[in-house]
PDB file of C-alpha atoms in Angstrom:
ATOM      1  CA  MET U  11      28.292  33.717 106.477  1.00  0.00           C
ATOM      2  CA  ILE U  12      25.777  30.997 105.707  1.00  0.00           C
ATOM      3  CA  ASP U  13      22.391  31.418 107.418  1.00  0.00           C
ATOM      4  CA  LEU U  14      20.746  28.004 107.845  1.00  0.00           C
ATOM      5  CA  THR U  15      17.532  27.175 109.590  1.00  0.00           C
ATOM      6  CA  MET U  16      17.514  24.390 112.056  1.00  0.00           C
ATOM      7  CA  THR U  17      15.509  22.223 109.654  1.00  0.00           C
ATOM      8  CA  GLN U  18      18.094  22.767 106.936  1.00  0.00           C
ATOM      9  CA  TYR U  19      20.916  21.956 109.332  1.00  0.00           C
ATOM     10  CA  PHE U  20      19.197  18.763 110.532  1.00  0.00           C
ATOM     11  CA  SER U  21      18.551  17.775 106.959  1.00  0.00           C
ATOM     12  CA  GLY U  22      22.243  17.937 106.301  1.00  0.00           C
ATOM     13  CA  VAL U  23      22.995  16.014 109.469  1.00  0.00           C
ATOM     14  CA  THR U  24      20.576  13.236 108.401  1.00  0.00           C
ATOM     15  CA  ASN U  25      22.445  12.747 105.154  1.00  0.00           C
ATOM     16  CA  ARG U  26      25.756  12.295 106.923  1.00  0.00           C
ATOM     17  CA  LEU U  27      24.706   9.951 109.736  1.00  0.00           C
ATOM     18  CA  PRO U  28      24.710   6.158 109.306  1.00  0.00           C
ATOM     19  CA  GLU U  29      21.252   4.454 109.318  1.00  0.00           C
ATOM     20  CA  GLU U  30      21.992   3.009 112.783  1.00  0.00           C
ATOM     21  CA  ALA U  31      21.847   6.505 114.287  1.00  0.00           C
ATOM     22  CA  ASP U  32      18.086   6.587 113.746  1.00  0.00           C
ATOM     23  CA  ARG U  33      17.683   3.347 115.747  1.00  0.00           C
ATOM     24  CA  VAL U  34      19.908   4.658 118.515  1.00  0.00           C
ATOM     25  CA  LEU U  35      18.052   7.924 118.791  1.00  0.00           C
ATOM     26  CA  ARG U  36      14.663   6.146 118.753  1.00  0.00           C
ATOM     27  CA  ALA U  37      15.714   3.785 121.450  1.00  0.00           C
ATOM     28  CA  LEU U  38      16.927   6.593 123.713  1.00  0.00           C
ATOM     29  CA  HIS U  39      13.804   8.678 122.966  1.00  0.00           C
ATOM     30  CA  GLU U  40      11.415   5.763 123.751  1.00  0.00           C
ATOM     31  CA  GLU U  41      13.255   4.011 126.532  1.00  0.00           C
ATOM     32  CA  GLY U  42      15.274   6.750 128.177  1.00  0.00           C
ATOM     33  CA  LYS U  43      18.928   6.657 129.284  1.00  0.00           C
ATOM     34  CA  MET U  44      20.771   3.325 129.289  1.00  0.00           C
ATOM     35  CA  ASN U  45      24.228   1.931 129.210  1.00  0.00           C
ATOM     36  CA  LYS U  46      25.925   0.980 125.997  1.00  0.00           C
ATOM     37  CA  GLU U  47      25.201  -2.756 126.319  1.00  0.00           C
ATOM     38  CA  GLU U  48      21.486  -2.127 126.838  1.00  0.00           C
ATOM     39  CA  LEU U  49      21.490   0.422 124.019  1.00  0.00           C
ATOM     40  CA  SER U  50      23.202  -2.047 121.701  1.00  0.00           C
ATOM     41  CA  LEU U  51      20.535  -4.681 122.318  1.00  0.00           C
ATOM     42  CA  THR U  52      17.579  -2.288 122.303  1.00  0.00           C
ATOM     43  CA  ALA U  53      18.589  -0.473 119.109  1.00  0.00           C
ATOM     44  CA  LYS U  54      19.820  -3.722 117.422  1.00  0.00           C
ATOM     45  CA  VAL U  55      23.168  -2.157 116.646  1.00  0.00           C
ATOM     46  CA  LYS U  56      26.401  -4.060 116.947  1.00  0.00           C
ATOM     47  CA  ARG U  57      28.579  -2.793 119.845  1.00  0.00           C
ATOM     48  CA  ALA U  58      31.532  -1.810 117.609  1.00  0.00           C
ATOM     49  CA  VAL U  59      29.152   0.162 115.288  1.00  0.00           C
ATOM     50  CA  LEU U  60      27.333   1.682 118.329  1.00  0.00           C
ATOM     51  CA  ASP U  61      30.548   3.261 119.684  1.00  0.00           C
ATOM     52  CA  HIS U  62      31.131   4.988 116.357  1.00  0.00           C
ATOM     53  CA  VAL U  63      27.505   6.217 116.104  1.00  0.00           C
ATOM     54  CA  ILE U  64      27.504   7.387 119.741  1.00  0.00           C
ATOM     55  CA  MET U  65      30.695   9.483 118.955  1.00  0.00           C
ATOM     56  CA  GLN U  66      29.055  11.114 115.954  1.00  0.00           C
ATOM     57  CA  LEU U  67      25.773  11.842 117.864  1.00  0.00           C
ATOM     58  CA  TYR U  68      27.746  13.180 120.819  1.00  0.00           C
ATOM     59  CA  ALA U  69      29.859  15.477 118.579  1.00  0.00           C
ATOM     60  CA  LEU U  70      26.600  16.878 117.149  1.00  0.00           C
ATOM     61  CA  GLY U  71      25.121  17.452 120.613  1.00  0.00           C
ATOM     62  CA  LEU U  72      22.271  14.955 120.025  1.00  0.00           C
ATOM     63  CA  VAL U  73      23.319  12.561 122.833  1.00  0.00           C
ATOM     64  CA  GLU U  74      25.058  12.896 126.166  1.00  0.00           C
ATOM     65  CA  VAL U  75      27.414  10.290 127.622  1.00  0.00           C
ATOM     66  CA  THR U  76      28.131  10.162 131.336  1.00  0.00           C
ATOM     67  CA  SER U  77      29.947   7.769 133.578  1.00  0.00           C
ATOM     68  CA  GLU U  78      28.301   5.748 136.359  1.00  0.00           C
ATOM     69  CA  GLY U  79      31.017   3.562 137.847  1.00  0.00           C
ATOM     70  CA  LYS U  80      32.505   1.559 134.958  1.00  0.00           C
ATOM     71  CA  SER U  81      29.494   2.031 132.755  1.00  0.00           C
ATOM     72  CA  LYS U  82      28.960   4.747 130.148  1.00  0.00           C
ATOM     73  CA  ILE U  83      25.382   5.950 130.274  1.00  0.00           C
ATOM     74  CA  CYS U  84      23.853   7.424 127.091  1.00  0.00           C
ATOM     75  CA  SER U  85      20.922   9.779 127.003  1.00  0.00           C
ATOM     76  CA  ILE U  86      19.248  11.897 124.364  1.00  0.00           C
ATOM     77  CA  THR U  87      19.667  15.659 124.766  1.00  0.00           C
ATOM     78  CA  LYS U  88      17.012  18.390 124.153  1.00  0.00           C
ATOM     79  CA  LEU U  89      18.633  19.064 120.813  1.00  0.00           C
ATOM     80  CA  GLY U  90      18.488  15.332 120.092  1.00  0.00           C
ATOM     81  CA  GLU U  91      14.814  15.306 120.881  1.00  0.00           C
ATOM     82  CA  GLU U  92      14.207  18.245 118.621  1.00  0.00           C
ATOM     83  CA  TYR U  93      16.163  16.507 115.848  1.00  0.00           C
ATOM     84  CA  PHE U  94      14.310  13.273 116.341  1.00  0.00           C
ATOM     85  CA  HIS U  95      10.912  14.949 116.055  1.00  0.00           C
ATOM     86  CA  LEU U  96      11.895  16.961 112.949  1.00  0.00           C
ATOM     87  CA  TYR U  97      13.463  13.863 111.344  1.00  0.00           C
ATOM     88  CA  ARG U  98      10.333  11.774 112.125  1.00  0.00           C
ATOM     89  CA  GLN U  99       8.119  14.492 110.437  1.00  0.00           C
ATOM     90  CA  ALA U 100      10.314  14.406 107.369  1.00  0.00           C
ATOM     91  CA  ILE U 101       9.930  10.705 106.644  1.00  0.00           C
TER      92      ILE U 101
END
């Protein structure tokens, strides 16, 4: 069994995520929850790319996606906040 620290795990995550993931997490951290259209504009990420990035961040537990009517609302999770702060310290 491999015993990784959270910092080591996050370091590996950073290497596998596209660069747009940083902009998406930053937007959610700074602006709070928003629908995908707002997030696309705020993070300056094309909508088709955003859907892919959100799926990756969701699978890692860094963002949460909920439905409000026909809209999908994205928000950063507590784990996502921790990742964001560790990632910010590393660069």
